Short mmCIF file of C-alpha atoms in Angstrom, two decimals:
data_model
loop_
_atom_site.label_atom_id
_atom_site.label_comp_id
_atom_site.label_asym_id
_atom_site.label_seq_id
_atom_site.Cartn_x
_atom_site.Cartn_y
_atom_site.Cartn_z
CA MET A 175 -0.07 -0.23 0.29
CA THR A 176 1.55 3.09 -1.03
CA HIS A 177 0.97 6.09 1.59
CA PRO A 178 0.60 9.33 0.45
CA THR A 179 3.91 11.88 1.49
CA CYS A 180 3.61 14.66 3.67
CA TRP A 181 6.64 16.35 3.46
CA ILE A 182 8.76 18.09 6.93
CA TYR A 183 9.64 21.55 7.33
CA ASP A 184 11.95 21.99 9.87
CA THR A 185 12.29 25.83 11.17
CA THR A 186 14.50 25.07 14.32
CA LEU A 187 17.06 27.27 13.51
CA ARG A 188 15.09 30.26 12.93
CA ASP A 189 11.82 30.55 14.04
CA GLY A 190 12.63 27.94 17.07
CA ALA A 191 15.88 30.16 18.11
CA GLN A 192 13.86 33.12 18.63
CA ARG A 193 12.87 31.57 21.62
CA GLU A 194 13.27 33.43 24.44
CA GLY A 195 16.31 31.90 26.09
CA ILE A 196 17.91 30.40 22.98
CA SER A 197 20.88 31.37 21.71
CA LEU A 198 22.47 29.52 19.19
CA SER A 199 26.57 29.20 17.71
CA ILE A 200 27.00 28.41 14.30
CA GLU A 201 28.65 25.14 15.43
CA ASP A 202 25.46 24.64 17.48
CA LYS A 203 23.40 25.26 13.77
CA LEU A 204 25.54 23.08 12.20
CA ARG A 205 25.11 20.13 14.62
CA ILE A 206 21.06 20.79 15.18
CA ALA A 207 21.03 20.60 10.81
CA HIS A 208 23.32 17.49 10.75
CA ARG A 209 21.38 15.73 12.92
CA LEU A 210 18.16 17.29 11.19
CA ASP A 211 19.69 15.85 7.95
CA ALA A 212 20.45 12.39 10.25
CA LEU A 213 16.71 12.08 10.83
CA GLY A 214 15.75 12.32 7.40
CA ILE A 215 13.69 16.10 7.50
CA PRO A 216 13.63 16.94 3.97
CA PHE A 217 13.42 20.82 4.27
CA ILE A 218 15.24 22.24 6.84
CA GLU A 219 15.06 26.22 7.35
CA GLY A 220 18.45 27.50 7.87
CA GLY A 221 18.18 31.39 8.77
CA TRP A 222 17.68 34.71 7.16
CA PRO A 223 20.78 35.78 5.32
CA GLY A 224 21.54 39.16 5.91
CA ALA A 225 19.60 39.47 9.14
CA ASN A 226 22.64 38.79 10.94
CA PRO A 227 26.06 37.89 10.50
CA LYS A 228 25.88 34.51 12.07
CA ASP A 229 22.99 33.01 9.19
CA VAL A 230 25.34 34.58 7.28
CA GLN A 231 28.79 32.34 8.15
CA PHE A 232 26.24 29.03 8.55
CA PHE A 233 25.25 29.28 5.03
CA TRP A 234 28.76 29.55 3.84
CA ARG A 235 30.00 26.83 6.58
CA LEU A 236 27.33 24.53 5.09
CA GLN A 237 28.66 24.80 1.31
CA GLU A 238 31.64 23.66 3.01
CA GLU A 239 29.96 20.72 5.28
CA PRO A 240 26.52 20.12 2.86
CA LEU A 241 24.13 17.86 3.86
CA THR A 242 23.24 14.22 2.61
CA GLN A 243 19.95 14.57 1.96
CA ALA A 244 17.82 17.46 3.11
CA GLU A 245 17.45 20.47 0.94
CA VAL A 246 18.49 23.72 3.25
CA VAL A 247 16.19 26.32 2.95
CA ALA A 248 16.65 30.25 2.84
CA PHE A 249 14.44 32.36 4.26
CA CYS A 250 13.41 36.13 3.35
CA SER A 251 10.39 38.91 3.43
CA THR A 252 8.97 40.01 0.00
CA ARG A 253 10.77 43.76 -1.93
CA ARG A 254 9.63 45.80 -0.04
CA PRO A 255 6.72 49.18 -1.45
CA GLY A 256 7.98 51.06 -3.89
CA THR A 257 10.86 49.28 -5.16
CA THR A 258 11.68 46.41 -7.48
CA ALA A 259 12.67 42.96 -6.63
CA ALA A 260 15.85 43.55 -8.65
CA THR A 261 17.06 46.92 -7.01
CA GLU A 262 15.84 45.00 -3.52
CA PRO A 263 19.13 44.60 -1.46
CA ALA A 264 17.80 42.27 0.65
CA PHE A 265 17.97 39.36 -2.02
CA LYS A 266 21.64 39.40 -2.67
CA PRO A 267 22.21 37.22 0.98
CA ILE A 268 19.67 35.39 -0.28
CA LEU A 269 21.09 34.38 -4.14
CA SER A 270 24.94 34.21 -2.01
CA ALA A 271 23.54 31.56 0.32
CA ARG A 272 23.40 29.25 -2.90
CA THR A 273 20.27 27.96 -1.57
CA ARG A 274 18.20 25.76 -3.99
CA TRP A 275 14.83 26.44 -2.29
CA VAL A 276 13.77 29.87 -0.76
CA THR A 277 11.20 30.42 1.30
CA ILE A 278 9.53 33.88 1.37
CA PHE A 279 6.59 35.61 3.69
CA GLY A 280 4.67 37.77 2.71
CA LYS A 281 1.43 39.90 3.60
CA SER A 282 -1.91 38.25 3.83
CA TRP A 283 -3.73 40.23 5.99
CA ASP A 284 -5.54 43.98 4.88
CA LEU A 285 -5.21 45.12 7.85
CA GLN A 286 -1.29 44.26 7.78
CA VAL A 287 -0.68 45.94 4.62
CA THR A 288 -2.63 48.61 5.13
CA GLU A 289 -1.23 49.45 9.08
CA GLY A 290 2.38 47.05 9.11
CA LEU A 291 3.46 48.30 5.66
CA LYS A 292 1.76 51.62 5.54
CA THR A 293 1.09 50.24 1.56
CA SER A 294 -2.02 49.82 -1.19
CA LEU A 295 -3.29 46.38 -1.46
CA GLU A 296 -2.63 46.51 -5.33
CA GLU A 297 1.37 47.32 -3.84
CA ASN A 298 1.42 44.34 -1.79
CA LEU A 299 0.06 41.60 -4.63
CA ALA A 300 2.43 43.14 -6.50
CA MET A 301 5.24 42.91 -3.61
CA ILE A 302 4.87 39.41 -3.26
CA GLY A 303 4.56 38.22 -7.21
CA ASP A 304 7.26 40.78 -8.14
CA SER A 305 9.57 38.96 -5.63
CA ILE A 306 9.00 35.35 -6.57
CA GLU A 307 9.71 36.24 -10.22
CA PHE A 308 12.68 37.76 -9.26
CA LEU A 309 14.21 34.97 -7.49
CA ILE A 310 12.57 32.10 -9.66
CA ALA A 311 14.41 33.73 -12.92
CA GLN A 312 17.64 33.63 -10.70
CA GLY A 313 17.14 29.50 -10.41
CA ARG A 314 15.45 29.54 -7.18
CA ARG A 315 12.87 27.39 -6.66
CA MET A 316 10.14 28.80 -4.23
CA ILE A 317 8.17 28.35 -0.74
CA TYR A 318 5.19 31.20 -0.05
CA ASP A 319 5.02 31.90 3.54
CA ALA A 320 1.33 33.83 3.85
CA GLU A 321 1.78 35.48 7.55
CA HIS A 322 -1.48 36.20 9.30
CA TRP A 323 -3.27 34.07 6.77
CA PHE A 324 -5.90 32.71 9.14
CA ASP A 325 -6.84 36.19 10.50
CA GLY A 326 -6.38 37.62 7.02
CA TYR A 327 -9.08 35.32 5.90
CA LYS A 328 -11.66 35.55 8.22
CA GLN A 329 -11.72 39.72 7.80
CA ASN A 330 -11.53 39.54 4.12
CA PRO A 331 -11.35 36.08 2.46
CA ASP A 332 -11.26 37.52 -1.09
CA TYR A 333 -8.45 39.36 -0.68
CA ALA A 334 -6.19 37.56 1.26
CA LEU A 335 -7.08 34.58 -1.63
CA LYS A 336 -5.59 37.11 -4.44
CA THR A 337 -2.20 37.32 -2.38
CA LEU A 338 -2.24 33.39 -2.50
CA GLU A 339 -2.74 33.85 -6.21
CA ALA A 340 -0.56 35.94 -6.86
CA ALA A 341 2.20 34.07 -5.44
CA ALA A 342 1.04 30.96 -7.11
CA ARG A 343 0.87 32.37 -10.40
CA ALA A 344 4.60 34.29 -9.27
CA GLY A 345 5.62 30.17 -9.83
CA ALA A 346 5.55 29.20 -6.13
CA GLU A 347 5.53 25.57 -6.05
CA TRP A 348 3.89 25.45 -2.20
CA LEU A 349 1.68 27.42 -0.35
CA VAL A 350 2.23 27.71 3.36
CA LEU A 351 -0.52 28.92 5.52
CA CYS A 352 0.61 30.53 8.71
CA ASP A 353 -1.31 30.58 11.63
CA THR A 354 0.89 33.50 12.87
CA ASN A 355 -0.49 34.76 15.95
CA GLY A 356 -1.41 31.06 17.22
CA GLY A 357 -5.29 32.36 17.88
CA THR A 358 -6.94 29.45 15.29
CA LEU A 359 -8.70 26.70 16.42
CA PRO A 360 -8.53 22.93 14.52
CA HIS A 361 -11.98 23.46 13.43
CA GLU A 362 -11.41 26.61 11.95
CA VAL A 363 -8.24 25.42 10.62
CA SER A 364 -9.74 22.20 8.91
CA GLU A 365 -12.07 24.39 6.80
CA ILE A 366 -10.28 26.90 5.92
CA THR A 367 -7.78 24.87 4.83
CA ARG A 368 -10.15 22.74 2.80
CA GLN A 369 -11.60 26.37 1.06
CA VAL A 370 -8.22 26.95 -0.16
CA VAL A 371 -7.06 23.96 -1.44
CA GLU A 372 -10.69 24.09 -3.76
CA ALA A 373 -9.80 27.48 -4.26
CA VAL A 374 -6.30 26.46 -5.89
CA ALA A 375 -7.29 23.45 -7.79
CA SER A 376 -10.28 26.26 -9.28
CA TRP A 377 -6.80 28.47 -10.63
CA ASN A 378 -6.23 25.89 -13.55
CA LEU A 379 -2.48 26.17 -12.97
CA ASP A 380 0.02 23.44 -14.46
CA PRO A 381 1.47 22.94 -12.24
CA ILE A 382 -1.08 22.97 -9.48
CA PRO A 383 0.74 24.66 -5.85
CA GLN A 384 0.84 22.44 -2.66
CA ILE A 385 -0.50 23.32 0.65
CA GLY A 386 1.63 23.75 3.77
CA ILE A 387 0.56 24.78 7.38
CA HIS A 388 2.62 26.53 9.60
CA THR A 389 1.40 26.80 13.11
CA HIS A 390 2.55 28.61 16.56
CA ASN A 391 0.71 27.55 20.14
CA ASP A 392 -0.71 30.41 21.62
CA SER A 393 -3.75 28.40 22.19
CA GLY A 394 -2.11 25.46 22.82
CA THR A 395 -3.43 23.87 19.72
CA ALA A 396 -0.31 24.34 17.33
CA VAL A 397 -0.10 20.22 16.91
CA ALA A 398 -3.77 19.78 16.83
CA ASN A 399 -3.65 22.46 13.94
CA ALA A 400 -1.29 21.19 12.00
CA LEU A 401 -3.21 17.31 11.89
CA ALA A 402 -6.22 19.23 10.84
CA ALA A 403 -4.76 21.04 8.17
CA VAL A 404 -3.41 17.98 7.20
CA ARG A 405 -6.42 15.95 7.15
CA SER A 406 -7.96 18.59 4.50
CA GLY A 407 -5.64 18.55 2.41
CA ALA A 408 -1.90 20.48 3.21
CA ARG A 409 1.04 18.50 2.39
CA MET A 410 3.42 20.08 4.14
CA VAL A 411 4.19 20.90 7.72
CA GLN A 412 6.32 23.47 9.68
CA GLY A 413 7.21 23.29 12.91
CA THR A 414 10.66 22.97 15.38
CA ILE A 415 12.13 20.74 16.96
CA ASN A 416 10.64 19.95 20.84
CA GLY A 417 8.04 23.17 19.62
CA TYR A 418 10.91 25.80 20.14
CA GLY A 419 9.61 29.10 19.01
CA GLU A 420 8.53 32.87 20.24
CA ARG A 421 6.01 32.78 22.26
CA CYS A 422 4.63 30.24 23.46
CA GLY A 423 6.20 27.92 20.59
CA ASN A 424 5.46 26.23 17.55
CA ALA A 425 3.79 23.32 16.49
CA ASN A 426 6.12 20.61 17.71
CA LEU A 427 7.48 17.96 14.78
CA CYS A 428 8.67 15.30 17.68
CA THR A 429 5.04 15.51 18.14
CA VAL A 430 3.59 15.83 14.93
CA ILE A 431 5.78 12.81 13.03
CA PRO A 432 4.80 10.12 15.31
CA ASN A 433 0.67 11.36 14.51
CA LEU A 434 0.94 11.67 11.11
CA GLN A 435 3.62 8.66 10.40
CA LEU A 436 2.24 5.91 13.19
CA LYS A 437 -1.54 6.99 13.70
CA LEU A 438 -2.95 9.01 10.00
CA GLY A 439 -0.70 6.36 7.73
CA TYR A 440 1.34 9.84 5.77
CA SER A 441 4.74 8.92 4.95
CA CYS A 442 6.80 11.73 6.26
CA ILE A 443 10.42 10.20 7.85
CA GLY A 444 10.85 6.83 6.54
CA GLU A 445 10.46 4.00 9.06
CA ASP A 446 14.49 3.50 9.49
CA LYS A 447 14.77 7.32 10.62
CA ILE A 448 11.87 7.46 13.23
CA ILE A 449 13.31 5.35 15.73
CA LYS A 450 16.02 7.86 16.14
CA LEU A 451 13.31 11.17 16.87
CA THR A 452 13.91 10.12 20.75
CA GLU A 453 17.89 10.65 20.35
CA THR A 454 17.36 13.81 18.21
CA SER A 455 14.94 15.28 20.80
CA ARG A 456 17.23 15.08 23.51
CA LEU A 457 20.65 16.36 21.53
CA VAL A 458 18.68 19.72 20.33
CA SER A 459 17.55 20.36 24.05
CA GLU A 460 21.01 19.87 25.42
CA LEU A 461 22.53 21.94 22.31
CA VAL A 462 19.79 25.11 23.65
CA ASN A 463 20.81 24.58 26.67
CA LEU A 464 17.22 23.60 27.69
CA ALA A 465 16.45 21.34 29.91
CA PRO A 466 14.21 18.82 28.54
CA ASP A 467 10.49 18.43 28.89
CA GLU A 468 9.97 15.09 30.88
CA HIS A 469 6.52 14.42 29.83
CA ALA A 470 6.27 15.21 26.00
CA PRO A 471 4.53 13.24 24.31
CA PHE A 472 6.61 10.17 22.47
CA VAL A 473 9.81 11.60 23.58
CA GLY A 474 9.83 12.53 27.43
CA LEU A 475 11.43 10.07 29.68
CA SER A 476 8.07 9.63 31.52
CA ALA A 477 5.93 9.53 28.18
CA PHE A 478 6.26 5.69 29.30
CA ALA A 479 6.87 5.99 32.67
CA HIS A 480 4.43 3.30 34.78
CA LYS A 481 4.10 4.55 38.34
CA GLY A 482 1.11 2.79 39.87
CA GLY A 483 1.16 -0.60 40.65
CA ILE A 484 -2.03 -1.26 38.80
CA HIS A 485 -0.69 0.54 35.57
CA VAL A 486 2.45 -1.94 35.78
CA SER A 487 1.14 -5.41 36.41
CA ALA A 488 -1.04 -4.45 32.99
CA VAL A 489 1.88 -3.55 31.54
CA GLN A 490 3.71 -6.62 32.32
CA ARG A 491 1.17 -8.79 30.76
CA ASN A 492 0.09 -6.57 28.04
CA PRO A 493 1.65 -3.07 27.14
CA LEU A 494 -1.48 -2.27 25.23
CA THR A 495 -3.18 -1.57 28.42
CA TYR A 496 -1.66 1.79 29.07
CA GLU A 497 0.12 2.43 25.90
CA HIS A 498 0.00 3.98 23.02
CA ILE A 499 2.56 2.72 20.75
CA GLU A 500 5.85 0.42 21.35
CA PRO A 501 8.06 3.22 22.75
CA GLU A 502 10.72 1.37 21.24
CA THR A 503 9.11 2.73 17.80
CA VAL A 504 10.50 6.16 18.53
CA GLY A 505 13.32 5.12 20.29
CA ASN A 506 12.27 5.96 23.53
CA LYS A 507 11.80 2.98 26.18
CA ARG A 508 9.34 1.92 28.83
CA ARG A 509 9.97 2.88 32.80
CA ILE A 510 8.86 1.67 35.85
CA VAL A 511 8.51 4.60 37.98
CA ILE A 512 9.26 3.49 41.77
CA SER A 513 7.30 5.66 44.83
CA GLU A 514 4.65 4.86 47.56
CA GLN A 515 1.98 3.84 45.20
CA SER A 516 4.23 0.99 43.90
CA GLY A 517 3.38 -2.03 44.22
CA LEU A 518 5.32 -5.83 44.07
CA SER A 519 5.31 -5.46 40.17
CA ASN A 520 7.50 -2.27 40.88
CA VAL A 521 9.36 -3.71 43.06
CA LEU A 522 10.04 -6.64 40.86
CA ILE A 523 10.25 -5.23 37.42
CA LYS A 524 12.68 -2.36 38.56
CA ALA A 525 14.88 -5.24 40.26
CA GLN A 526 14.99 -6.94 36.91
CA SER A 527 16.18 -3.24 35.02
CA PHE A 528 19.19 -3.68 37.82
CA GLY A 529 19.44 -7.05 36.66
CA ILE A 530 18.33 -8.68 39.84
CA GLU A 531 16.11 -11.96 38.73
CA LEU A 532 13.51 -11.60 42.05
CA ASP A 533 10.69 -14.26 42.95
CA ARG A 534 7.20 -12.94 44.06
CA ASP A 535 7.42 -15.02 46.54
CA HIS A 536 11.01 -14.28 47.99
CA PRO A 537 10.64 -13.19 51.41
CA THR A 538 12.62 -9.82 51.16
CA CYS A 539 10.14 -8.24 48.48
CA ARG A 540 7.40 -6.97 50.68
CA GLN A 541 9.74 -5.73 52.99
CA ILE A 542 11.76 -3.66 50.40
CA LEU A 543 7.81 -2.95 49.74
CA GLN A 544 7.03 -1.76 53.03
CA ARG A 545 10.60 0.25 53.48
CA LEU A 546 9.98 2.24 50.13
CA LYS A 547 6.92 3.02 51.54
CA GLU A 548 8.03 4.47 54.90
CA LEU A 549 10.94 6.37 53.71
CA GLU A 550 8.89 8.15 50.96
CA HIS A 551 6.55 9.01 54.08
CA GLN A 552 9.53 10.19 55.45
CA GLY A 553 9.96 12.72 52.37
CA TYR A 554 12.27 10.42 50.26
CA GLN A 555 11.47 10.57 46.48
CA PHE A 556 12.96 7.15 45.27
CA GLU A 557 11.72 8.25 41.32
CA ALA A 558 13.88 10.63 41.01
CA ALA A 559 16.41 8.87 42.79
CA GLU A 560 16.31 5.53 41.42
CA ALA A 561 20.70 4.78 42.53
CA SER A 562 19.28 5.09 46.22
CA PHE A 563 16.51 2.82 45.86
CA GLU A 564 18.85 -0.05 43.95
CA LEU A 565 21.29 0.58 46.62
CA LEU A 566 17.58 -0.24 49.41
CA MET A 567 17.06 -3.26 47.32
CA ARG A 568 20.80 -4.68 47.59
CA GLU A 569 20.81 -4.09 51.64
CA ALA A 570 17.67 -6.01 51.82
CA LEU A 571 18.93 -8.84 50.16
CA LEU A 572 22.30 -8.32 51.64
CA THR A 573 24.61 -8.05 48.45
CA ARG A 574 25.24 -4.64 49.42
CA GLN A 575 29.02 -4.46 49.96
CA SER A 576 30.14 -2.16 52.70
CA LEU A 577 33.06 -0.30 50.43
CA PHE A 578 33.89 1.98 52.60
CA GLU A 579 32.35 3.78 56.28
CA ILE A 580 31.82 7.26 57.30
CA LYS A 581 32.67 8.06 60.81
CA GLY A 582 31.97 11.40 60.89
CA PHE A 583 32.47 14.74 59.48
CA GLN A 584 32.48 18.36 60.05
CA VAL A 585 32.25 21.82 57.45
CA HIS A 586 33.00 25.04 59.04
CA CYS A 587 31.78 27.82 56.31
CA ASP A 588 34.40 31.02 56.44
CA LYS A 589 32.37 34.21 55.19
CA ARG A 590 35.04 36.64 54.98
CA THR A 591 33.43 39.79 52.90
CA SER A 592 29.95 40.50 51.69
CA ASP A 593 30.97 38.98 48.08
CA MET A 594 33.42 36.15 49.23
CA SER A 595 33.27 33.14 51.39
CA ASN A 596 35.04 29.32 51.78
CA SER A 597 33.79 26.18 52.88
CA LEU A 598 36.05 23.28 54.46
CA ALA A 599 35.50 20.16 55.30
CA THR A 600 36.98 17.31 57.38
CA VAL A 601 35.83 13.32 56.87
CA LYS A 602 37.15 10.28 58.95
CA VAL A 603 36.36 7.35 56.62
CA THR A 604 37.44 3.78 57.57
CA VAL A 605 38.22 0.98 54.09
CA ASN A 606 38.96 -2.27 54.87
CA GLY A 607 39.87 -1.30 58.60
CA GLU A 608 42.20 1.31 57.61
CA GLU A 609 40.91 5.07 58.97
CA ILE A 610 41.43 7.83 57.01
CA LEU A 611 40.70 11.53 58.04
CA ALA A 612 40.65 13.68 55.31
CA SER A 613 40.23 17.80 54.59
CA ALA A 614 39.26 19.29 51.61
CA GLU A 615 37.97 23.08 50.52
CA GLY A 616 35.21 23.94 48.54
CA ASN A 617 33.46 27.48 46.99
CA GLY A 618 30.06 25.67 49.43
CA PRO A 619 30.12 23.23 51.94
CA VAL A 620 28.28 20.66 49.57
CA SER A 621 31.29 20.60 47.07
CA ALA A 622 33.36 21.10 49.64
CA LEU A 623 32.18 17.92 51.64
CA ASP A 624 32.36 15.81 48.15
CA SER A 625 35.97 17.04 47.46
CA ALA A 626 37.36 15.80 51.17
CA LEU A 627 35.23 11.99 50.40
CA ARG A 628 37.16 12.15 47.17
CA LYS A 629 40.32 12.72 48.76
CA ALA A 630 40.09 9.76 51.31
CA LEU A 631 39.01 7.22 49.13
CA LEU A 632 40.98 8.04 46.10
CA SER A 633 43.71 6.25 46.94
CA PHE A 634 41.66 2.86 47.44
CA TYR A 635 39.12 3.43 44.56
CA PRO A 636 41.09 5.04 41.26
CA ALA A 637 37.88 5.33 39.73
CA ILE A 638 36.41 7.83 41.53
CA ALA A 639 38.65 10.38 40.39
CA GLN A 640 36.36 9.81 37.09
CA PHE A 641 32.42 10.75 38.90
CA GLN A 642 31.39 14.33 38.55
CA LEU A 643 28.26 15.89 40.68
CA THR A 644 26.79 17.26 37.63
CA ASP A 645 23.74 18.97 39.82
CA TYR A 646 21.77 19.60 43.32
CA LYS A 647 18.23 20.33 43.87
CA VAL A 648 16.88 21.19 47.06
CA ARG A 649 13.51 20.82 48.27
CA ILE A 650 11.86 22.25 51.14
CA LEU A 651 8.86 19.44 52.00
CA ASP A 652 7.10 21.63 54.79
CA GLY A 653 7.30 25.01 54.35
CA ARG A 654 5.07 25.61 57.08
CA GLU A 655 8.36 24.75 59.67
CA GLY A 656 10.68 27.01 58.33
CA THR A 657 14.31 26.91 58.79
CA SER A 658 13.63 23.31 61.19
CA ALA A 659 11.53 22.06 57.72
CA LYS A 660 12.80 18.53 56.66
CA THR A 661 14.77 18.96 53.58
CA ARG A 662 15.00 16.85 50.91
CA VAL A 663 18.56 16.84 48.81
CA LEU A 664 18.71 14.93 45.25
CA ILE A 665 22.23 14.77 43.59
CA GLU A 666 23.25 14.04 40.03
CA SER A 667 26.06 12.21 38.87
CA SER A 668 27.76 10.70 36.57
CA ASN A 669 31.06 8.63 35.39
CA GLY A 670 31.38 10.51 31.90
CA GLN A 671 29.00 7.80 30.19
CA LYS A 672 25.93 7.21 32.53
CA ARG A 673 24.07 9.55 34.87
CA TRP A 674 22.84 8.23 38.36
CA THR A 675 20.97 10.15 40.92
CA THR A 676 20.89 9.69 44.75
CA VAL A 677 18.41 11.42 47.31
CA GLY A 678 18.87 12.16 51.06
CA VAL A 679 16.61 13.68 53.60
CA SER A 680 16.47 15.40 57.49
CA THR A 681 16.17 18.61 59.43
CA ASN A 682 19.90 19.63 58.39
CA ILE A 683 20.83 20.19 54.86
CA LEU A 684 23.93 19.37 55.27
CA ASP A 685 23.17 16.08 56.61
CA ALA A 686 21.08 15.59 53.71
CA SER A 687 23.53 16.37 51.37
CA TYR A 688 25.87 14.29 52.79
CA GLN A 689 23.56 11.16 52.34
CA ALA A 690 23.20 12.17 48.75
CA VAL A 691 26.38 12.34 48.14
CA VAL A 692 28.04 9.24 49.80
CA GLU A 693 25.56 6.82 48.08
CA GLY A 694 26.17 9.37 44.86
CA LEU A 695 30.09 7.75 45.40
CA GLU A 696 29.18 4.30 46.53
CA TYR A 697 26.88 3.87 43.49
CA GLY A 698 29.28 4.97 41.11
CA LEU A 699 31.58 2.25 42.61
CA LEU A 700 29.22 -0.26 42.12
CA LEU A 701 28.90 0.43 38.51
CA THR A 702 32.18 0.51 37.92
CA GLN A 703 32.42 -3.26 39.14
CA THR A 704 29.62 -3.85 37.25
CA GLN A 705 30.97 -3.00 34.21
CA GLN A 706 34.31 -5.04 34.55
CA ASN A 707 32.21 -8.03 36.21
CA PRO A 708 28.78 -8.34 34.80
CA VAL A 709 26.89 -10.82 37.47
CA ALA A 710 23.14 -11.18 37.49
CA LEU A 711 21.97 -11.62 40.10
CA LYS A 712 18.76 -14.26 41.02
CA LEU A 713 16.94 -14.34 43.93
CA SER A 714 13.64 -16.47 45.16
#
């Protein structure tokens, strides 16, 4: 069976980069472009050459490091009122970018023409047609973005259609309907797109231009609007990875693509490519320096996470009970979350992920579950600290090794000036019967404590030199208690290849931090030993 094609047009590097807080270097843009190319995205909008030096250099660099299959697209506006396209200076850097495809945007809304451009409706039509004809004459293929399309169409449908017709008769191959303000709802997008498809077909052009859709998320419906447009005849979807974009963002391609391809049967990026979707989403979030949305559909860490005991038990028997697709299809994976809402199924499956085959009838199974619930009641959070839970489980099963024993610690903080402070930590540790006293300074008490522990243990466990403390989070559990409230500390550590999180809880923030730091080092050593000597533990 031949599936209809829906062309994906990624504008992460231009529209997505307009999100507040995102600033991409040329190297960032190149890495993202090549990753999108590997994902199978057919059109990648690189930016607006001439708008800033960075975009000019990006297109030059791409000529030296070309993409393998994707078409890189330059973006710009129509010529200015009262001029000609041949004399428009903004087109010179567009042509210098040497892309086969150019996307040009123009005004669809009569209000934008008269109030924004301060020109006549007829001149706006001339600007659209003249610009497209000129760029085609220079050997470019054209995509026309109809800015504020839906607002313009609802206000003055006859004129809005004239702007599209001007672009089509000038030679644009794609006419993209843009919900620029993001205020249109799916039922409106569906009906208006259907009317546009019918109108374009009535112009008797050969070939008939195809329709695209570009939606913003100001009403929270960008993805739904994109899908509605495709269902009504659009054959291109413009959007961004992770939905990045100005204000509330753009249509999220990490949601659009699997819905189109897996649910609606459209061919977008190929079955062998969609498995890279989760990996791409996370890489882009890393490059733009924004935390990934853990609850994002399809690609989020929690998209296929199961917490409730009944859910876990059902999923274990048949994943279809609580999963709408197989997570591996988009490169994600199922996760069983441990918390006070867990049942025995959670414990058994989580043990399996740790390499521990634990029988349901094992006498300590319920003991582990009970201990979990007690500690969560005290404020621990094991769904966010699975390393601590594995250590708890191994302790209950009497398989937790005693690698070192902390005899005590002291932390001294010295506030010297208004902008300068120092911390000194001293720890007493016993390893193999040998007692070690070590001190270290740090720019804070947790840093000093971590450094002192490493100093004491490094000669016994050299692998510790590879461990890094990568994140530190503090949560006050009951603010009504003021400074005597319980504090939960989550510490993320890494050995350069894997990350793990440990937890500590105490009314003393240093004590809570100490618990998490110690378990972080212990778990890192456990990982090192497991990698060197992988042995599955079977208990029944």
